[in-house]
Amino acid sequence: MNFPEELKYTKDHEWVRIDGDTATIGITEFAQGELGDIVYVEIETEGETLDAEEVFGTVEAVKTVSDLFLPVSGEVTEVNEALQDAPELVNSDPYGEGWMIKVAMNDASQVDGLMSAADYKELVGA
Amino acid sequence: MKDIILKEKHEALGAKMVPFAGYNMPLQYSGLSDEHQTVREAVGVFDVSHMGEFYVRGPQAFDLVQKVTTNDVSKLTDGKIQYSCLPNGKGGIVDDLLVYRIHEEEYLLVVNASNIDKDWDWISSHNDFDAQMENASDNISLLAVQGPKAAEALQSLTSINLSEMTYYTFQIGEFAGAQDVIVSATGYTGAGGFEIYFKNDNAEAIFDAILEAGKEFGLKPAGLGARDTLRLEMGFCLYGNDIDDTTSPLEAGLGWITKFTEGNDFIDREFLANQKAEGIKKKLVAFEMVDRGIPRHDYPIVNENGENIGKVTSGTMSPSMKKAIGLGYVDKDYSSLDSDIYIEIRGKQLRAKVVKLPFYKAK
């Protein structure tokens, strides 16, 4: 399983790519594998400012529904529109085309609380 | 938690195992959608050894089975099978089941794993006849080989002419070198195929033989995940979701297995006959989402004014049709075809339409 070194991770199985004050967020390869075939990604929080740990959307696999938790506080500035018609991108390319949202962070110090690739790998026992 | 005999085989095939009805069961192998498509287009093998098997034997076996099931057992002949249910004495359903007539004085009842103990106690408590009952659930394994290529894939393993077997019939014979195997032209997928019952001792040899014989037909192992989406595309009821102790067979659309024929004096006959005469108040309907969203078990169903009219009992994204589909009970007024109903999903009322079953029609 792949856990890119340059990303940060959460215990809720999201990954975060930090670029200045912008965080790009998706779910990990481990998470997509556990969920199975993803059939619907519902994110209706574009433009909203949310706190870390708040639900920013929902991902539905054939059999299950899972909430998506925001790893860092900020405004949801962009949602990956491609997932509307092709939610399976989350399965096929979780760290690339399967990204979910971009967030303008309002507290950059929260990044320090995120997990490294090594820590996350240990968490999922990979 | 019980283990099915082939647990290690499934793990070696990459199965993700989950607890279900007291057993560790394979949920999926290659992935739910892939397994689902494999069954629709080719052939898949499901290990459903968790299912329960009861034998009822003796001169009065018929009387007991006739009493506890809603279908008319007198219509069965040797080698034929009935879908039926066990009414609970209060208008609800103890379980749904298959009834096999092996001969006049021997029947096999196949029940849901989650209900084995409950069914056994219930049927035993009504055995006012001289019928001998045997719970063979722990000795019998069951593989469901399902899909349009099932007959072809299995034919080399048995002298039973598989392509000539008609739906809901069975034969007992040799299969993959094992004796006394029940080959039944039934299933829970709507894809055609067979359910094969045999003694646990034969499980490894039969499973390996099926995998090997099926190779050239694209046979793959399939798990409970695909089994559920396949059955839901057909609108087959799942006990515990769509039917239970509080739903009547008439409300569940199982009037076709509830036979008020002469001599069929089953438990609840009078109650259900009255219910039929008076008309049911709620009905299990099939619906497709019009708005975007996926219905799930227990989501509320409302009308256009937001008033509660029922609840979802099963729902999924259909892998074959890429549409969100579901079953649910609604007030009778909203049960006719094309009725607009609304599913409450995460605080939103999303439009759905009552449709005819099956959702999926084989090409």
XYZ file of C-alpha atoms in Angstrom:
489
model
C 0.000 0.000 0.000
C 1.147 3.481 -0.858
C 1.463 6.305 1.704
C 3.289 9.215 0.055
C 5.958 10.699 2.357
C 5.140 14.315 1.505
C 1.548 14.046 2.775
C 0.086 14.350 6.269
C -2.539 11.932 7.589
C -5.362 11.684 10.141
C -6.729 8.877 12.245
C -9.931 9.203 10.210
C -7.946 8.047 7.162
C -7.729 11.339 5.326
C -4.596 12.703 3.721
C -3.589 16.366 3.575
C -1.248 18.028 1.098
C 0.036 21.357 2.409
C 0.880 24.088 -0.068
C 1.367 27.402 1.744
C -1.987 28.154 3.417
C -3.877 25.733 1.215
C -4.614 22.171 2.228
C -5.749 19.635 -0.356
C -7.654 16.771 1.227
C -8.673 13.271 0.227
C -8.968 9.800 1.703
C -6.098 7.332 1.878
C -5.505 4.248 -0.189
C -6.213 2.200 2.918
C -9.572 3.952 3.399
C -10.736 3.467 -0.175
C -9.793 -0.210 0.056
C -11.784 -0.673 3.240
C -14.820 1.111 1.791
C -14.767 -0.795 -1.486
C -16.278 0.545 -4.678
C -17.163 4.177 -4.101
C -20.379 5.174 -5.849
C -21.160 8.638 -4.539
C -19.224 11.509 -3.025
C -21.450 14.205 -1.565
C -19.744 17.435 -0.572
C -21.953 20.488 -0.161
C -19.772 22.624 2.061
C -18.032 24.704 -0.618
C -17.678 28.265 0.626
C -18.269 27.285 4.239
C -15.782 27.816 7.021
C -15.576 24.790 9.276
C -13.589 23.735 12.312
C -11.249 20.797 12.319
C -13.100 17.500 12.971
C -16.339 18.836 11.492
C -18.042 16.792 8.779
C -17.416 18.290 5.350
C -19.082 15.612 3.270
C -20.042 11.997 2.887
C -18.634 9.172 0.860
C -20.855 6.264 -0.066
C -19.631 2.851 -1.124
C -22.066 0.270 -2.457
C -22.739 -0.994 1.045
C -21.703 1.756 3.421
C -21.872 5.446 4.164
C -18.966 7.266 5.826
C -18.655 10.844 6.969
C -15.657 12.876 5.897
C -14.012 14.853 8.683
C -12.102 18.055 8.082
C -8.485 17.587 9.217
C -7.745 21.333 9.628
C -9.937 24.394 10.195
C -10.622 26.765 7.338
C -12.791 27.664 4.388
C -13.638 25.019 1.811
C -12.603 26.866 -1.339
C -12.865 24.157 -3.934
C -14.529 20.773 -4.410
C -13.313 18.245 -6.950
C -16.152 18.399 -9.475
C -14.826 15.372 -11.344
C -16.051 13.143 -8.503
C -19.670 14.008 -9.320
C -19.620 11.822 -12.395
C -16.634 9.659 -11.570
C -16.583 8.852 -7.838
C -14.514 5.766 -8.693
C -11.507 8.089 -9.067
C -11.261 7.894 -5.275
C -10.616 4.156 -5.661
C -8.322 4.306 -8.649
C -6.226 7.355 -7.732
C -6.872 8.343 -4.107
C -3.896 10.722 -3.821
C -4.252 12.225 -7.297
C -7.421 12.630 -9.324
C -9.448 11.368 -6.382
C -8.734 14.448 -4.237
C -11.836 15.875 -2.587
C -11.502 19.452 -1.386
C -9.129 22.398 -1.003
C -9.201 24.366 2.220
C -7.826 27.837 2.970
C -6.448 27.107 6.422
C -7.030 29.654 9.184
C -4.698 28.066 11.715
C -1.525 26.708 10.155
C -0.331 25.401 13.529
C -2.905 22.585 13.257
C -0.685 20.973 10.644
C 1.697 20.006 13.456
C -1.042 17.844 14.956
C -1.351 15.687 11.837
C 0.359 12.339 11.417
C 3.397 11.553 9.309
C 3.327 8.828 6.668
C 5.284 6.550 9.010
C 2.879 7.090 11.921
C -0.151 6.536 9.729
C 1.344 3.396 8.283
C 1.764 2.082 11.783
C -1.835 3.010 12.664
C -3.261 0.905 9.852
C -0.756 -1.876 10.394
C 0.593 -1.728 6.860
C -18.632 -17.052 16.502
C -18.646 -20.158 14.311
C -16.332 -20.810 11.401
C -17.503 -22.287 8.149
C -15.474 -25.306 7.017
C -13.780 -23.508 4.115
C -12.672 -20.440 6.074
C -8.971 -20.941 5.324
C -9.637 -21.506 1.639
C -11.475 -18.201 1.467
C -8.723 -16.369 3.291
C -6.157 -17.851 0.889
C -8.290 -16.487 -1.976
C -8.017 -13.001 -0.451
C -11.446 -12.856 1.170
C -12.241 -10.128 3.615
C -14.059 -12.020 6.372
C -16.772 -10.434 8.510
C -19.015 -11.680 11.286
C -22.541 -12.337 9.984
C -25.360 -14.176 11.766
C -22.870 -15.740 14.171
C -20.449 -16.951 11.492
C -17.240 -15.604 10.002
C -18.254 -15.134 6.385
C -16.513 -13.922 3.224
C -17.731 -10.383 2.489
C -15.756 -9.895 -0.696
C -12.693 -11.094 -2.643
C -11.850 -9.128 -5.809
C -14.337 -6.371 -4.955
C -18.102 -6.165 -4.706
C -18.804 -4.640 -8.133
C -16.464 -7.022 -9.920
C -18.030 -10.034 -8.215
C -21.510 -8.712 -8.934
C -20.771 -8.280 -12.645
C -19.112 -11.696 -12.771
C -22.307 -13.313 -11.530
C -24.512 -11.312 -13.909
C -22.349 -12.043 -16.948
C -20.525 -15.312 -16.242
C -20.532 -17.319 -13.018
C -19.581 -16.884 -9.373
C -19.413 -19.199 -6.375
C -20.726 -18.158 -2.959
C -20.087 -20.110 0.215
C -23.364 -19.867 2.098
C -22.712 -22.722 4.483
C -24.065 -20.621 7.329
C -27.603 -21.346 6.119
C -29.604 -23.787 8.247
C -30.952 -27.167 7.125
C -33.673 -29.093 8.926
C -34.982 -32.483 7.876
C -38.565 -33.392 8.692
C -39.328 -37.080 8.293
C -42.027 -39.620 8.917
C -45.607 -40.376 7.898
C -46.759 -37.059 9.364
C -43.900 -34.926 8.074
C -46.270 -33.374 5.547
C -48.714 -32.334 8.247
C -46.084 -30.464 10.221
C -44.626 -28.667 7.213
C -48.090 -27.794 5.943
C -49.021 -26.343 9.310
C -45.958 -24.140 9.834
C -45.551 -22.789 6.279
C -47.839 -20.471 4.295
C -47.385 -22.110 0.899
C -49.414 -25.187 -0.015
C -47.121 -28.154 0.512
C -49.642 -30.515 -1.112
C -48.665 -28.950 -4.441
C -45.104 -30.255 -4.105
C -43.969 -33.468 -5.763
C -40.687 -35.315 -5.274
C -37.765 -33.230 -6.487
C -39.644 -29.922 -6.313
C -38.994 -26.896 -4.147
C -41.192 -24.148 -2.739
C -40.354 -20.715 -1.468
C -42.392 -20.176 1.679
C -42.491 -18.505 5.050
C -43.156 -19.376 8.661
C -45.966 -17.204 10.051
C -45.468 -16.291 13.706
C -48.992 -16.659 15.097
C -49.396 -12.879 15.269
C -49.466 -12.075 11.599
C -45.696 -11.585 11.294
C -42.955 -13.750 9.859
C -40.628 -16.024 11.867
C -38.480 -16.635 8.786
C -38.596 -17.221 5.055
C -37.357 -20.555 3.772
C -37.167 -23.127 1.015
C -39.098 -26.386 1.341
C -37.690 -29.393 -0.553
C -39.789 -32.512 -0.994
C -37.323 -35.400 -1.094
C -40.154 -37.897 -0.964
C -43.611 -38.148 0.544
C -42.227 -38.685 4.035
C -39.093 -36.560 3.926
C -38.750 -32.790 3.581
C -35.734 -30.503 3.786
C -36.258 -26.985 5.110
C -33.543 -24.419 4.363
C -33.647 -21.440 6.706
C -31.686 -18.277 7.397
C -28.553 -18.634 9.511
C -29.592 -15.879 11.887
C -32.833 -17.724 12.642
C -31.697 -21.340 13.018
C -32.386 -21.589 16.750
C -35.558 -19.519 16.602
C -36.964 -21.563 13.711
C -36.017 -24.870 15.290
C -37.782 -23.960 18.530
C -40.803 -22.604 16.699
C -41.297 -25.595 14.430
C -40.595 -28.055 17.260
C -43.200 -26.341 19.419
C -45.820 -27.021 16.722
C -44.850 -30.614 16.184
C -48.097 -32.074 17.490
C -47.597 -34.732 14.873
C -45.461 -37.803 14.682
C -42.787 -36.028 12.645
C -39.081 -36.564 13.276
C -36.979 -33.460 13.052
C -33.232 -33.279 12.515
C -31.179 -30.085 12.629
C -28.402 -30.853 10.116
C -27.146 -27.245 9.920
C -23.735 -27.979 11.423
C -23.097 -30.976 9.152
C -24.011 -29.529 5.797
C -22.072 -27.082 3.645
C -23.703 -25.093 0.861
C -22.186 -23.507 -2.213
C -24.270 -21.333 -4.525
C -22.894 -21.348 -8.057
C -24.718 -18.526 -9.778
C -24.678 -16.949 -13.208
C -25.624 -17.629 -16.830
C -22.637 -19.924 -17.280
C -23.257 -21.997 -14.136
C -24.599 -25.091 -15.901
C -21.744 -25.151 -18.404
C -19.148 -24.560 -15.716
C -20.371 -27.414 -13.516
C -21.461 -30.008 -16.054
C -18.144 -31.851 -16.104
C -18.511 -32.545 -12.370
C -21.761 -34.485 -12.429
C -23.857 -36.883 -14.469
C -26.994 -34.882 -13.589
C -28.051 -33.026 -16.730
C -27.801 -29.487 -15.395
C -29.027 -27.536 -18.392
C -32.267 -29.518 -18.353
C -33.098 -28.802 -14.731
C -35.953 -26.358 -14.304
C -36.092 -23.573 -11.737
C -37.042 -24.720 -8.236
C -36.300 -28.409 -8.811
C -33.478 -30.516 -7.372
C -31.738 -33.839 -7.833
C -29.654 -35.895 -5.455
C -26.613 -37.596 -6.923
C -22.887 -37.716 -7.376
C -21.060 -34.416 -7.679
C -17.284 -34.000 -7.984
C -16.819 -37.539 -6.683
C -18.985 -37.035 -3.584
C -22.198 -38.992 -3.015
C -25.644 -37.816 -1.924
C -25.111 -34.252 -3.054
C -28.240 -32.134 -3.477
C -28.074 -30.079 -6.662
C -30.810 -27.497 -6.573
C -31.763 -25.114 -9.397
C -32.327 -22.186 -7.077
C -30.518 -19.069 -5.962
C -30.759 -15.605 -4.530
C -29.320 -13.637 -7.425
C -31.730 -13.805 -10.359
C -28.765 -14.833 -12.495
C -29.651 -18.520 -12.714
C -27.512 -21.327 -11.385
C -27.443 -23.916 -8.656
C -27.218 -24.347 -4.934
C -25.230 -27.413 -3.956
C -25.631 -29.048 -0.540
C -23.196 -31.662 0.757
C -21.594 -33.063 3.874
C -18.868 -30.950 5.446
C -16.316 -33.720 4.793
C -16.677 -33.129 1.062
C -16.375 -29.346 1.256
C -12.724 -28.918 0.273
C -12.839 -31.368 -2.618
C -16.055 -29.902 -4.028
C -14.952 -26.292 -3.651
C -11.610 -26.986 -5.358
C -13.334 -28.918 -8.139
C -15.756 -26.034 -8.777
C -12.958 -23.450 -8.890
C -10.994 -25.643 -11.290
C -13.918 -26.564 -13.551
C -15.100 -22.955 -13.598
C -11.761 -21.458 -14.595
C -12.375 -21.472 -18.338
C -15.795 -19.879 -17.788
C -14.425 -16.999 -15.761
C -15.797 -18.289 -12.451
C -14.770 -16.267 -9.403
C -15.539 -16.561 -5.693
C -18.108 -13.983 -4.594
C -19.027 -12.761 -1.126
C -21.989 -11.636 0.921
C -21.644 -8.065 -0.376
C -22.378 -9.073 -3.968
C -25.023 -11.535 -2.795
C -26.892 -8.645 -1.213
C -26.702 -6.293 -4.213
C -27.684 -9.125 -6.574
C -30.740 -10.085 -4.524
C -31.775 -6.470 -4.127
C -31.675 -5.869 -7.897
C -34.252 -8.653 -8.117
C -36.275 -7.368 -5.169
C -35.863 -10.594 -3.195
C -36.640 -10.042 0.486
C -33.921 -10.284 3.104
C -35.100 -11.447 6.509
C -34.287 -8.874 9.184
C -34.412 -6.066 6.624
C -37.491 -6.360 4.451
C -39.447 -8.920 6.441
C -39.498 -9.739 10.138
C -41.767 -10.580 13.046
C -43.726 -7.353 12.545
C -44.424 -7.584 8.806
C -47.066 -9.811 7.312
C -46.405 -11.843 4.185
C -49.213 -9.941 2.455
C -47.663 -6.579 3.295
C -44.309 -7.891 2.060
C -45.714 -8.800 -1.345
C -45.531 -12.502 -0.508
C -49.203 -13.147 -1.201
C -48.080 -15.517 -3.959
C -46.650 -17.901 -1.363
C -49.576 -17.449 1.049
C -52.089 -19.963 -0.210
C -55.631 -20.036 1.128
C -56.310 -23.290 -0.664
C -58.450 -26.037 0.772
C -56.598 -28.156 3.292
C -53.776 -25.653 3.802
C -54.516 -24.939 7.448
C -51.347 -23.053 8.286
C -50.737 -20.982 11.400
C -52.277 -17.499 10.961
C -54.438 -18.592 8.036
C -57.470 -16.906 9.525
C -55.617 -13.748 10.517
C -54.083 -13.392 7.074
C -57.346 -14.220 5.286
C -58.986 -11.391 7.235
C -56.115 -9.076 6.454
C -56.472 -9.922 2.797
C -60.217 -9.300 2.877
C -59.895 -6.001 4.742
C -56.909 -4.830 2.752
C -53.412 -4.134 4.017
C -52.450 -0.713 5.374
C -48.795 -0.708 4.438
C -47.006 -2.346 1.588
C -43.438 -3.151 0.638
C -42.624 -1.248 -2.540
C -39.664 -1.023 -4.837
C -38.396 2.434 -5.709
C -35.713 4.152 -7.736
C -34.186 7.445 -6.739
C -35.020 10.352 -9.048
C -32.897 12.843 -7.111
C -29.289 12.063 -6.379
C -28.761 10.029 -3.219
C -28.575 6.452 -2.002
C -31.329 5.036 0.209
C -30.256 2.925 3.191
C -31.968 0.662 5.720
C -34.132 2.653 8.179
C -34.097 5.987 6.328
C -37.543 7.623 6.683
C -39.908 7.804 3.704
C -42.091 10.918 3.531
C -44.664 12.413 1.190
C -44.310 15.736 -0.622
C -45.446 17.571 2.509
C -42.736 15.933 4.544
C -45.168 13.701 6.470
C -43.844 10.306 7.444
C -45.315 7.526 5.323
C -42.881 4.680 5.935
C -39.269 3.610 5.984
C -36.584 2.115 3.798
C -35.791 -1.531 4.484
C -33.003 -2.101 1.917
C -31.125 0.232 -0.386
C -28.018 0.392 -2.488
C -26.452 1.728 -5.626
C -27.235 -0.960 -8.176
C -23.953 -2.174 -9.652
C -25.683 -3.431 -12.823
C -27.739 -0.340 -13.563
C -25.739 2.373 -11.774
C -28.977 3.600 -10.237
C -29.859 4.054 -6.595
C -32.597 1.559 -5.707
C -34.437 0.471 -2.609
C -37.269 -1.399 -0.946
C -39.407 0.044 1.810
C -42.782 -0.040 3.486
C -45.147 2.809 2.681
C -48.785 3.598 3.479
C -51.012 1.862 0.965
C -51.966 5.220 -0.611
C -48.420 5.667 -1.860
C -47.823 2.131 -3.055
C -49.082 2.237 -6.640
C -46.637 2.259 -9.543
C -45.118 5.635 -10.400
C -46.125 7.159 -7.044
C -43.816 9.952 -5.961
C -42.258 9.308 -2.584
C -39.406 11.072 -0.834
C -36.502 9.548 1.043
C -35.027 11.530 3.903
C -31.262 11.378 3.484
C -29.128 13.430 5.844
C -31.863 15.978 6.426
C -32.876 16.363 2.800
C -36.025 15.043 1.149
C -34.993 13.403 -2.088
C -37.528 12.318 -4.671
C -37.971 8.690 -5.617
C -40.495 6.812 -7.718
C -42.300 3.539 -7.033
C -41.338 1.022 -9.720
C -42.046 -2.554 -10.689
C -39.837 -5.497 -9.723
C -37.394 -6.774 -10.671
C -35.211 -3.687 -10.903
C -32.841 -5.628 -13.102
C -33.992 -7.561 -16.135
C -31.563 -10.048 -17.606
C -30.461 -9.191 -21.125
